[in-house]
Coordinates of C-alpha atoms and ligand atoms in Angstrom, one line a residue:
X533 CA 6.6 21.3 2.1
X534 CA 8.1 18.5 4.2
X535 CA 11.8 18.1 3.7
X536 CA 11.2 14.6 1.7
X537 CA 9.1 14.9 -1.2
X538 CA 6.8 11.5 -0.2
X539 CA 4.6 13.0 1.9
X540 CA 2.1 15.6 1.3
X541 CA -0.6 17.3 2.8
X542 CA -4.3 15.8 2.7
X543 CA -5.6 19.5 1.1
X544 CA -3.9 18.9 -1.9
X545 CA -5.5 15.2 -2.3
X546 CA -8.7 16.4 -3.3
X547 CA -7.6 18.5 -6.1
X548 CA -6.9 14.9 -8.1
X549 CA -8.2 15.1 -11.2
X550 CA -10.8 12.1 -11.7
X551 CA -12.2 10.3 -14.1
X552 CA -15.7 10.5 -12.2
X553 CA -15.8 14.3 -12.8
X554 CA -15.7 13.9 -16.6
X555 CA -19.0 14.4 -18.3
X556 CA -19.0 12.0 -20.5
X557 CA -21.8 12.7 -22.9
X558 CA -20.1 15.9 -24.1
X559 CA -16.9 13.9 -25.1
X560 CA -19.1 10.8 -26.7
X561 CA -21.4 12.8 -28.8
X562 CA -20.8 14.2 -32.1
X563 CA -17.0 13.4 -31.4
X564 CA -16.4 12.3 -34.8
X565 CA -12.8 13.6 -35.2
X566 CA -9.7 13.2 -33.6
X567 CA -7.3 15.8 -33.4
X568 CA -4.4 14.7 -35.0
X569 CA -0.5 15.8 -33.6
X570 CA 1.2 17.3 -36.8
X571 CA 4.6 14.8 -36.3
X572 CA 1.9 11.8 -36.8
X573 CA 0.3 14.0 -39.8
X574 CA 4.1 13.8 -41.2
X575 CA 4.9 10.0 -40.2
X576 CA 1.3 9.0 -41.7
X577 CA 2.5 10.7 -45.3
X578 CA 5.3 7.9 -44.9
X579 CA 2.9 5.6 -45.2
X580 CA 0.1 6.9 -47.8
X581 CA 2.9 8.2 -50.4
X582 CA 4.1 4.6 -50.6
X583 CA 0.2 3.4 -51.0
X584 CA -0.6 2.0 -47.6
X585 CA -3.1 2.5 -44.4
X586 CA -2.3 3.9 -41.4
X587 CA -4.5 3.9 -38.4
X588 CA -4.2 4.8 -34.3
X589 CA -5.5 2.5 -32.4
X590 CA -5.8 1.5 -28.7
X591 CA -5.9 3.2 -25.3
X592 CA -5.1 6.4 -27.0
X593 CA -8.5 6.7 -28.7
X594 CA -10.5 5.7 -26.0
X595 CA -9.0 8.0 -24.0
X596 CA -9.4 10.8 -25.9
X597 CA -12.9 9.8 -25.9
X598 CA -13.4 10.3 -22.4
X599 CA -11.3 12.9 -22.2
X600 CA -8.1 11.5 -20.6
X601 CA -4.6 12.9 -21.6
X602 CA -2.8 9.9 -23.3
X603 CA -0.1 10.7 -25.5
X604 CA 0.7 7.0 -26.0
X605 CA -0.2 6.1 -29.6
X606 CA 0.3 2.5 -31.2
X607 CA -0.9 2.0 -35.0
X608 CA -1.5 -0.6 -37.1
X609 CA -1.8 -1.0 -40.8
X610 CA -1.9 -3.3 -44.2
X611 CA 2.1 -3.0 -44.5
X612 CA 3.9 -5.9 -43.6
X613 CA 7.2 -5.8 -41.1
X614 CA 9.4 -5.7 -43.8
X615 CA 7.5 -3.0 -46.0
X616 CA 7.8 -0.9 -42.6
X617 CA 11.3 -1.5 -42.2
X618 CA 12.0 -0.2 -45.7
X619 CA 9.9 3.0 -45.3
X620 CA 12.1 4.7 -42.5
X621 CA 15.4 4.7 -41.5
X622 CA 15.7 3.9 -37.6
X623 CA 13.3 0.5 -37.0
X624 CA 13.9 -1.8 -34.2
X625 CA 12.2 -5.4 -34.9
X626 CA 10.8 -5.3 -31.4
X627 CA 7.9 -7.7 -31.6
X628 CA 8.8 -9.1 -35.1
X629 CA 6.8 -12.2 -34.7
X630 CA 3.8 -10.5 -34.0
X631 CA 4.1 -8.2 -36.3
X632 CA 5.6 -5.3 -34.0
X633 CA 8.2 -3.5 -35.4
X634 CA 9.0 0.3 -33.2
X635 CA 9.9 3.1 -35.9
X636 CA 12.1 6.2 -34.5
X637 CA 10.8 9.0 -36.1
X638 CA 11.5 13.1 -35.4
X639 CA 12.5 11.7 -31.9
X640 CA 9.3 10.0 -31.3
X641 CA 8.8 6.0 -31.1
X642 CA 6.5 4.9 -32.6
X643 CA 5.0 1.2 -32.3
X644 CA 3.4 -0.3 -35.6
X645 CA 1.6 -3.3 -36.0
X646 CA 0.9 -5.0 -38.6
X647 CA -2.9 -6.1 -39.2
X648 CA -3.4 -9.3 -37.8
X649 CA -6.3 -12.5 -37.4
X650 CA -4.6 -14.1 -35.3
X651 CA -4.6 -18.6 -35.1
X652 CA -5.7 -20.4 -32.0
X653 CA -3.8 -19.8 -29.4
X654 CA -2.7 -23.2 -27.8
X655 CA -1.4 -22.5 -24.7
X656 CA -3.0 -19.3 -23.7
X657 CA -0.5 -17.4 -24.4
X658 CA 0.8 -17.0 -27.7
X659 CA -1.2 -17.6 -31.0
X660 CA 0.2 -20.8 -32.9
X661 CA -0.1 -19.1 -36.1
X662 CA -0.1 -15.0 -37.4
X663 CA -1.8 -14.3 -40.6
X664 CA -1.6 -10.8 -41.4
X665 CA -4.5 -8.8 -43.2
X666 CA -5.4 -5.9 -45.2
X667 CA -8.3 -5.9 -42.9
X668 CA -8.7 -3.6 -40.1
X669 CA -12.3 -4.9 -39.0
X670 CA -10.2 -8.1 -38.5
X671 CA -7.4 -6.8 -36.8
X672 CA -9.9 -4.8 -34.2
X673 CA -12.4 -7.8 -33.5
X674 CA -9.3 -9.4 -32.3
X675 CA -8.0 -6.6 -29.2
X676 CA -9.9 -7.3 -26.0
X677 CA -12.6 -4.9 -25.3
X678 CA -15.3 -3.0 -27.0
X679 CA -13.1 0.0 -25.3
X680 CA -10.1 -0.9 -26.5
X681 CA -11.3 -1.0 -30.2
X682 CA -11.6 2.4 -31.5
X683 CA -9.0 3.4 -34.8
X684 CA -8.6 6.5 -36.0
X685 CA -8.2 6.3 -40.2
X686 CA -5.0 9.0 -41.0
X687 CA -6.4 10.0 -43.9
X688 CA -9.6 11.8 -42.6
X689 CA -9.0 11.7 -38.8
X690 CA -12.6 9.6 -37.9
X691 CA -12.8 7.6 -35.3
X692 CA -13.7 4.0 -36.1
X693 CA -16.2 2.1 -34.2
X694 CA -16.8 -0.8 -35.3
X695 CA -17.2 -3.0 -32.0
X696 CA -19.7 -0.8 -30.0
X697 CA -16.9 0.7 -28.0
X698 CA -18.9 4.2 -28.0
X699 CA -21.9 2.6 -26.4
X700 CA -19.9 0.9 -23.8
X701 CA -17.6 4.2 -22.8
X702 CA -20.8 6.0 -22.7
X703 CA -22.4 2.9 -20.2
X704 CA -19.1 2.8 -18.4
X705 CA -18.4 -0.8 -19.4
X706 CA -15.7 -3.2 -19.7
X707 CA -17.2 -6.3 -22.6
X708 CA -14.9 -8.2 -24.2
X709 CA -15.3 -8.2 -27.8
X710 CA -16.9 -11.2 -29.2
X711 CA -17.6 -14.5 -27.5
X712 CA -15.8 -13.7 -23.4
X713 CA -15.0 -16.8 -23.2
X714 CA -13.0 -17.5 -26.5
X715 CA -11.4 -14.6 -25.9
X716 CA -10.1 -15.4 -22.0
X717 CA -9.2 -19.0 -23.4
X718 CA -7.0 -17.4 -26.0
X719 CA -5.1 -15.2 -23.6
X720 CA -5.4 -15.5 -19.4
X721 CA -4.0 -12.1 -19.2
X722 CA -7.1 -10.4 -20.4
X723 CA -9.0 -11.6 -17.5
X724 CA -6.1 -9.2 -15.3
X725 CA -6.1 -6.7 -17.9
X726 CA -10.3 -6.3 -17.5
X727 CA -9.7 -5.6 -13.9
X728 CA -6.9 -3.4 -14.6
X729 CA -9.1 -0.9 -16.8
X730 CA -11.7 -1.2 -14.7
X731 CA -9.1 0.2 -12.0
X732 CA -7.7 2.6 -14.4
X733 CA -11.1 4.0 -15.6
X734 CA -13.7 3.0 -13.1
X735 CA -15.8 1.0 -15.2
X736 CA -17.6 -1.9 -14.4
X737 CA -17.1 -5.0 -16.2
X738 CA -20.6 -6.5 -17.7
X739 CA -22.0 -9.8 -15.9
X740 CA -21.3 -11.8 -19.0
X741 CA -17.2 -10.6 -19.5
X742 CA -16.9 -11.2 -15.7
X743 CA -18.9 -14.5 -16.0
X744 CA -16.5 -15.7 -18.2
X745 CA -13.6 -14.3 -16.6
X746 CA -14.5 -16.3 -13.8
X747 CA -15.2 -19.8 -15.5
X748 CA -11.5 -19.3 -17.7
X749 CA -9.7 -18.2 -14.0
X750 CA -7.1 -21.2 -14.5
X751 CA -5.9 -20.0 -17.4
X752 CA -3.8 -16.8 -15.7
X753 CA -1.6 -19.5 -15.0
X754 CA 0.1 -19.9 -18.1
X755 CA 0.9 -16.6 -18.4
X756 CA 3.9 -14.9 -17.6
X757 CA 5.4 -13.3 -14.4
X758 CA 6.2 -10.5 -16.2
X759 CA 3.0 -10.0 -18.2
X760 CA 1.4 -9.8 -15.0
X761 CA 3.8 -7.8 -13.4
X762 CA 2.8 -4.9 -16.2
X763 CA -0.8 -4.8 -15.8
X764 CA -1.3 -5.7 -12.1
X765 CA 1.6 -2.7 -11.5
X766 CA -0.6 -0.7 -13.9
X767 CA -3.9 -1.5 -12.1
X768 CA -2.0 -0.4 -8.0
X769 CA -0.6 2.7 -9.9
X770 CA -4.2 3.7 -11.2
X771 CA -6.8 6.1 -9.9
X772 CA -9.3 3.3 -8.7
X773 CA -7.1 0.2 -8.0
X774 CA -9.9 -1.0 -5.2
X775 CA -12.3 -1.3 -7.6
X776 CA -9.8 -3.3 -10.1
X777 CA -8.5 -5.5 -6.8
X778 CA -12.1 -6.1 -6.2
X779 CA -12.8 -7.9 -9.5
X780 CA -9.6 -9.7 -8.9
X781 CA -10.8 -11.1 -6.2
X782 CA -14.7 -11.6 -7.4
X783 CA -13.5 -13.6 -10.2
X784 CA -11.1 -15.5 -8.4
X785 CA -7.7 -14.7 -9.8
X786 CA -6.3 -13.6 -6.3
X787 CA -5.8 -17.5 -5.3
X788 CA -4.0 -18.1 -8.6
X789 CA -1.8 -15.1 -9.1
X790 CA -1.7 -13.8 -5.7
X791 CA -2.1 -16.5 -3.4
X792 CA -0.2 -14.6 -0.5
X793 CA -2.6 -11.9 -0.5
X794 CA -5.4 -13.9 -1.3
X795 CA -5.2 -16.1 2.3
X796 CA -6.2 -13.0 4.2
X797 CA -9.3 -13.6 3.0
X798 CA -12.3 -13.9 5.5
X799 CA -9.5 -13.5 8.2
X800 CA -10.6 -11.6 10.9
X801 CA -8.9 -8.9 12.9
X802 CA -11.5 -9.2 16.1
X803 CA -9.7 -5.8 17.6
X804 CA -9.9 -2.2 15.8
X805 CA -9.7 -3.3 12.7
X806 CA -13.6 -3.3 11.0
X807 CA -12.4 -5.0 7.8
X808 CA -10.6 -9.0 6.9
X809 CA -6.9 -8.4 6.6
X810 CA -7.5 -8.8 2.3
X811 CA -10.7 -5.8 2.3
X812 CA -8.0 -4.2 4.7
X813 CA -5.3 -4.7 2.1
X814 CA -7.8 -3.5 -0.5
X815 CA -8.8 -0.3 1.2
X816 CA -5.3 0.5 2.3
X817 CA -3.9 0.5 -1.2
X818 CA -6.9 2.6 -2.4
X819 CA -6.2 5.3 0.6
X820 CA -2.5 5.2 -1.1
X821 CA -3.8 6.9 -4.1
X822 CA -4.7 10.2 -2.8
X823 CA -1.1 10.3 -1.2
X824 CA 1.5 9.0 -2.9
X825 CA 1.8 8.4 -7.1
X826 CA 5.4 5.9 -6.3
X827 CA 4.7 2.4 -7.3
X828 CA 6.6 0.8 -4.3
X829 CA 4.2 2.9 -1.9
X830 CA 1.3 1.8 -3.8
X831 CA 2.3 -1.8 -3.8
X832 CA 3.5 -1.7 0.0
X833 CA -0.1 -0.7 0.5
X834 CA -1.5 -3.5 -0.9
X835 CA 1.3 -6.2 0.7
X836 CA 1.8 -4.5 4.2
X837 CA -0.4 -7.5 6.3
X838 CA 0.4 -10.1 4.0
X839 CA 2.5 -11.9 7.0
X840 CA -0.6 -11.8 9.3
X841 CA -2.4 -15.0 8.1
X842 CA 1.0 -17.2 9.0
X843 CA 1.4 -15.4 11.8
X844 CA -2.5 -15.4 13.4
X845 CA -3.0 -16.4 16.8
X846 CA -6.8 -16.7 18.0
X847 CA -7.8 -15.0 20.7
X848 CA -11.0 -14.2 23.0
X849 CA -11.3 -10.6 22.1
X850 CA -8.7 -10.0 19.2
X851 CA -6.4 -12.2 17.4
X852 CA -2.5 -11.5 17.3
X853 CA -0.3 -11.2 14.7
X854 CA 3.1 -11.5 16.1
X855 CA 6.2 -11.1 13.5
X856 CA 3.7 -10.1 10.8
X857 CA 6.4 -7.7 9.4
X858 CA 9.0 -10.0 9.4
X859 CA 6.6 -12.9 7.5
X860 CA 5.4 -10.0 5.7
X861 CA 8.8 -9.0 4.4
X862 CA 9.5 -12.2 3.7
X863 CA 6.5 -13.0 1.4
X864 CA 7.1 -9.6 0.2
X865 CA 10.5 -10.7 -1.5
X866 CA 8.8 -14.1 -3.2
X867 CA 5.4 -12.6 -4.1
X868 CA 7.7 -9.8 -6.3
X869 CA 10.5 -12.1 -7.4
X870 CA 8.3 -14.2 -9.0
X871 CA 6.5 -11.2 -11.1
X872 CA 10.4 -10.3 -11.6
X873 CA 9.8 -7.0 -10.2
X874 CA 13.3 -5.4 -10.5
X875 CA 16.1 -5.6 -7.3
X876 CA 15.2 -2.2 -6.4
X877 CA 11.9 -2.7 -6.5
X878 CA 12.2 -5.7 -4.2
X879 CA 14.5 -4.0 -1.8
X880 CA 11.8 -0.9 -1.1
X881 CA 8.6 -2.4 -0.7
X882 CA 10.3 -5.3 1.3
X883 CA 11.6 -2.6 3.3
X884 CA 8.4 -1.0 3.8
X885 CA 6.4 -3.7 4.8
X886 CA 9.1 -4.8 7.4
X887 CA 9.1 -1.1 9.3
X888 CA 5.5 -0.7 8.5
X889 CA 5.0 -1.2 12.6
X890 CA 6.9 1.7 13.8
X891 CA 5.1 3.2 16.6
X892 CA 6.8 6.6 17.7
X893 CA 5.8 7.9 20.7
X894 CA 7.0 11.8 22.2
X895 CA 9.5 10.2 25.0
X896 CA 11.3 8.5 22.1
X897 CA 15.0 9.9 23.3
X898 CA 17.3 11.2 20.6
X899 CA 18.9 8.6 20.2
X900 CA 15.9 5.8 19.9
X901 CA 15.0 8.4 16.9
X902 CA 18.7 8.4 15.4
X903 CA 18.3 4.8 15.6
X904 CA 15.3 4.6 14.1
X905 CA 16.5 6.2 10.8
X906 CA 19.4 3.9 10.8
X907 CA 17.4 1.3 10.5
X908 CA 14.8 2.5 8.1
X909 CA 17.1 4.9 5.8
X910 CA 16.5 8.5 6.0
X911 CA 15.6 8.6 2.2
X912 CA 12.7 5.7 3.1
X913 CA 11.2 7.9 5.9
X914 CA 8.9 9.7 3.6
X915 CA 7.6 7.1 2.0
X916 CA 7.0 4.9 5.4
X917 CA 5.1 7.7 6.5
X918 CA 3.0 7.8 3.3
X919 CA 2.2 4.3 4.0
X920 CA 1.5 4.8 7.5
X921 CA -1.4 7.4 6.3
X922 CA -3.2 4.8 3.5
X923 CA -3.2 2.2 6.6
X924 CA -4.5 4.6 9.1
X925 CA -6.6 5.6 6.2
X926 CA -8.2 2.4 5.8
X927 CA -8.5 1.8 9.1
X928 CA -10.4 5.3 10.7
X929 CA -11.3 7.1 7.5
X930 CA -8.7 9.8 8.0
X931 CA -5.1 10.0 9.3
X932 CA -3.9 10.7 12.7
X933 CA -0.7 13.3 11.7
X934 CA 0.3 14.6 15.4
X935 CA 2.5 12.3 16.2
X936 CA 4.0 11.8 12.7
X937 CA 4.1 15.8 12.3
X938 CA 6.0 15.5 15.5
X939 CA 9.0 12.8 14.4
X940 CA 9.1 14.7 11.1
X941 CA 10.6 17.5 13.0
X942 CA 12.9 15.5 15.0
X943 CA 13.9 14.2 12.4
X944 CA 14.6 17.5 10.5
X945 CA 16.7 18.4 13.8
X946 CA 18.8 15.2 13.6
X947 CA 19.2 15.7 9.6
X948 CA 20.2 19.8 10.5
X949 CA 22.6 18.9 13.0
X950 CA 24.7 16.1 10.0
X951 CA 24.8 13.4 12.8
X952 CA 25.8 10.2 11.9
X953 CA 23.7 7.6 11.2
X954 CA 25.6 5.0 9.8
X955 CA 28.9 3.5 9.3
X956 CA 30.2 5.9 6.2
X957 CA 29.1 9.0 8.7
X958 CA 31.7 8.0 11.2
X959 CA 34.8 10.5 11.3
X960 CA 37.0 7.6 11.1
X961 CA 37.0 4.3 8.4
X962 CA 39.1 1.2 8.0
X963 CA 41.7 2.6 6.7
X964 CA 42.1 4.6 10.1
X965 CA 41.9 1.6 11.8
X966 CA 44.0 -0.5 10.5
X967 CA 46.1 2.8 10.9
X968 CA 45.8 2.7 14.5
X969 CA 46.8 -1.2 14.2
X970 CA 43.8 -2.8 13.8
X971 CA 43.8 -6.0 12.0
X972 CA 41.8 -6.0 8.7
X973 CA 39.1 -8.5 9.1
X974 CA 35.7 -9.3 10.9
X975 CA 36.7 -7.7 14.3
X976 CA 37.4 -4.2 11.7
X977 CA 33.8 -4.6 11.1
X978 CA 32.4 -5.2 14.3
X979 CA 34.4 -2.4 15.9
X980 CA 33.1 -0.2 13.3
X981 CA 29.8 -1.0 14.2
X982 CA 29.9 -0.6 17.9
X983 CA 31.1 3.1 17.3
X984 CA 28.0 3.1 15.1
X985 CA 26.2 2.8 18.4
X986 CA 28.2 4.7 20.3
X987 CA 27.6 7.8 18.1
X988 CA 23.9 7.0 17.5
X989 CA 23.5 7.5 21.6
X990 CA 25.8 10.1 21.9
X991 CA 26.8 12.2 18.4
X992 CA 29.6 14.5 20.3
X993 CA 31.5 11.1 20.0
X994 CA 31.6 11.6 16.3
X995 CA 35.9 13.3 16.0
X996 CA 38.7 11.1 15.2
X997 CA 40.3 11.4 18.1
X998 CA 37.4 10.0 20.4
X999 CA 36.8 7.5 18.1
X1000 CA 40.1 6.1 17.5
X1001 CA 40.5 6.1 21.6
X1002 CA 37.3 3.7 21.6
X1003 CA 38.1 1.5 18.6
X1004 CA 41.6 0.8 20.6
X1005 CA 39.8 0.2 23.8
X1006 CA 37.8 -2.1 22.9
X1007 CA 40.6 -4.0 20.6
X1008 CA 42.7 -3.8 24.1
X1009 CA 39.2 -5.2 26.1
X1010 CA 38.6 -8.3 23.2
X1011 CA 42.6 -8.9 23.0
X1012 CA 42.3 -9.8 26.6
X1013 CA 38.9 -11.7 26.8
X1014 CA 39.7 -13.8 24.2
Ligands
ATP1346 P1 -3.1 2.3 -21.6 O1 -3.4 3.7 -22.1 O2 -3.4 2.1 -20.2 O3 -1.8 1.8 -22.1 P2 -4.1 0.7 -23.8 O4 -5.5 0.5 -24.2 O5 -3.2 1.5 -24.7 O6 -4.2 1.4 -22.4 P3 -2.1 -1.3 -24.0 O7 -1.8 -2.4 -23.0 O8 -1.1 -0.3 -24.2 O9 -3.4 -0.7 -23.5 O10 -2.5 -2.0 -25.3 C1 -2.8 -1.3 -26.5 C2 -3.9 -1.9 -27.3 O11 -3.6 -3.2 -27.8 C3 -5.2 -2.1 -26.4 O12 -6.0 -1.0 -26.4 C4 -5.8 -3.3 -27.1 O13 -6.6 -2.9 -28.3 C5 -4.6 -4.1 -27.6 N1 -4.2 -5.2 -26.7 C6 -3.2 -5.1 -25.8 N2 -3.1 -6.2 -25.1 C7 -4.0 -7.1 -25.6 C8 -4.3 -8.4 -25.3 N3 -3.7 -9.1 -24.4 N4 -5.3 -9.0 -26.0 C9 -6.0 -8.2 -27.0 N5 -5.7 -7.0 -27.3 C10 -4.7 -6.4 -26.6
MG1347 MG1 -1.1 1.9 -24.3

């Protein structure tokens, strides 16, 4: 095992489990029952004793279906909010308006939704009015897919089909339930959240469902940064995110919701690259699967060349992309701002996409190494190298590791031997200088960094003595030229 935990070794990519390898006829036929957890056995008796319905619904049936671990249940039933609230103790109003209350129960949370038609939705995003039913064939004609629209009933664990949802798991479909069209009008996000299962599952999405996701495009943008930061996150963290990027960009959401991405479209690489920087982007953040499951490497993958189409220079043979890291880095920050990806977030796939363009070679000295972790963070290494692998990936069909294998273990050296490698390694700090009579202030700073560099070429610099000998050296040397 290398000493970060990022990067591992192509053997143990192919033991992934895949949703490919399922046979899905065994888990679709004659699957009647669902075996039902004993704590949801007891929280369901909640519910019946006081005389109401309780169902699972969602992603955990249809996964179970296809026999996918998901251990992420949501229910709905005929009691209202406040009927809820009065059955258990600890209840958290956490989507009161629509009828979402999350119950704490034996340590579990649970999310409960209350059976709901819901009004038109005037601006795409939230319905104008909630009615909420004793219905359940209501409640599931209104969730998005046929797939999506299994219930279990608590009282006799059956699975509930009432949408076609069996036929389409067993075709390997994404339909929206109902009309496409409606249902894309009433809520943009579905059109992201198609792609996303198709990602997550690799389905294909019918001609009609992607027809219509196509004709109600515009309508992504009245949806929320944030709504889309959860599915499109979802969609780079699953197993088949090329295939969910793919629809993305057939439908024509790219342009709207990822415009940054979307404008390396069609642009050519004219060098070794066989693919336009987006089908690049694509394939890269597929490769990323098989070696990394950390979001930031993922969605570094997919944002590494976003720089290149401000950057492109035409040329006879190839066409340059000068400063495409630092663009990239750039775009990097805005593109994830405005999904309100959080700081840290930000901070690492920025990061990523601005070293992306290392390029170590053997008669690197020590010290071009040392600096080289300086600059990129020691704990980042791992997954720079991760991302280096997806682009290589993408780019031959398999990774050259030699000379990456190599900086690994100079690395490893340089980490043995406790050099420093950045300011709080240094045997001395301000206080010490001011100590030595230094005054506090910018020049503190600056002399603190130039011992940085000093150590970074030469470690055996690194004692207090030395250092303080330098630090008043070159105080004496700026005293006199300025
Ligand atoms: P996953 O296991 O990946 O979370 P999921 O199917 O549980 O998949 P969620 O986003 O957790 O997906 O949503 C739970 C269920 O709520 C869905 O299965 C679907 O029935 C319904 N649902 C969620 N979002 C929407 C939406 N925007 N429009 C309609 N129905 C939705
Ligand atoms: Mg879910």
């Amino acid at each position: 095992m290398p000493f970060y935990s990022e990067y591992v070794f192509m053997t143990t990519f192919m033991a992934r489990f895949s949703v490919d390898l399922l046979p899905l006829s065994r888990y679709c036929h004659g699957m009647q029952q669902f075996p039902i957890p004993s704590v949801i056995r007891r929280f369901s008796q909640q519910f019946s004793q006081a005389g109401f319905s309780l169902y699972i619904v969602g992603g955990a049936v249809r996964d179970h279906l296809l026999g996918i671990e998901n251990e992420d249940f949501d229910f709905t039933t005929d009691a209202k909010p406040e009927e809820v609230m009065q059955l258990f103790n600890a209840v958290i109003p956490t989507g009161i308006d629509h009828g979402t209350v999350t119950v704490r129960f034996e340590k579990h949370s649970f999310e409960v939704t209350t059976f709901r038609s819901e009004g038109s939705y005037q601006d795409g995003r939230h319905p104008s009015s909630v009615t909420f039913l004793t219905n359940l064939e209501e409640d599931l004609k209104r969730r998005d897919f046929t797939i999506n629209a299994f219930a279990v009933d608590l009282n006799d664990s059956k699975i509930i089909d009432l949408n076609g949802g069996k036929k389409d798991l067993k075709q390997r479909t994404i339909k929206a339930i109902g009309d496409p069209r409606e249902r894309f009008e009433e809520d943009g996000l579905r059109i992201l959240r198609a792609c996303r299962f198709a990602g997550k599952l690799n389905f294909n999405i019918t001609e009609d469902t992607l027809k219509a996701m196509h004709a109600c495009r515009e309508n992504l943008r009245n949806v929320s940064g944030e709504r889309i930061r959860d599915e499109l996150f979802r969609l780079v963290l699953s197993d088949h995110p090329e295939m969910g990027l793919n629809y993305m960009r057939e439908c024509g959401i790219l342009p709207i919701i990822l415009p940054e991405l979307a404008a390396g479209d069609q642009i050519d690489q004219k060098g070794m690259h066989h693919e336009d920087v987006l089908s690049h982007a694509i394939s890269t953040c597929q490769a990323s699967v098989a070696i990394s499951n950390r979001l930031e490497v993922r969605l570094a993958a997919l944002l590494h060349d976003i720089g290149k189409s401000e950057v492109m220079e035409e040329g006879e043979t190839r066409n340059t992309f000068y400063n495409h890291d630092l663009v990239g880095e750039k775009l990097t920050i805005s593109l994830l701002k405005r999904l309100k990806a959080s700081n840290d977030q930000i901070r690492l796939v920025s990061l990523l996409v601005r070293h992306h363009m290392f390029s170590y070679q053997s008669n690197w000295s020590d010290s071009a190494v040392r600096r080289f972790l300086t600059r990129v963070g020691k704990e980042h290494v791992g997954m720079l190298f991760s991302l280096r692998i997806a682009d290589q990936i993408a780019i031959h069909g398999k990774p050259d590791i030699r000379l990456l294998e190599e900086l690994e273990q100079r690395i490893k050296s340089i980490l043995d031997a406790q050099d420093a490698l950045s300011i709080k390694d240094l045997a001395v700090n301000g206080n010490d200088l001011m100590q030595a009579g230094i005054p506090k202030g910018k020049q503190l700073g600056k002399i603190l960094e130039y011992l940085l560099e000093t150590v970074l070429d030469d470690p055996k610099q690194n004692t207090r003595e030395q250092l303080l000998e330098i630090a008043k050296h070159y105080q004496s040397l700026s005293n006199f030229t300025n």
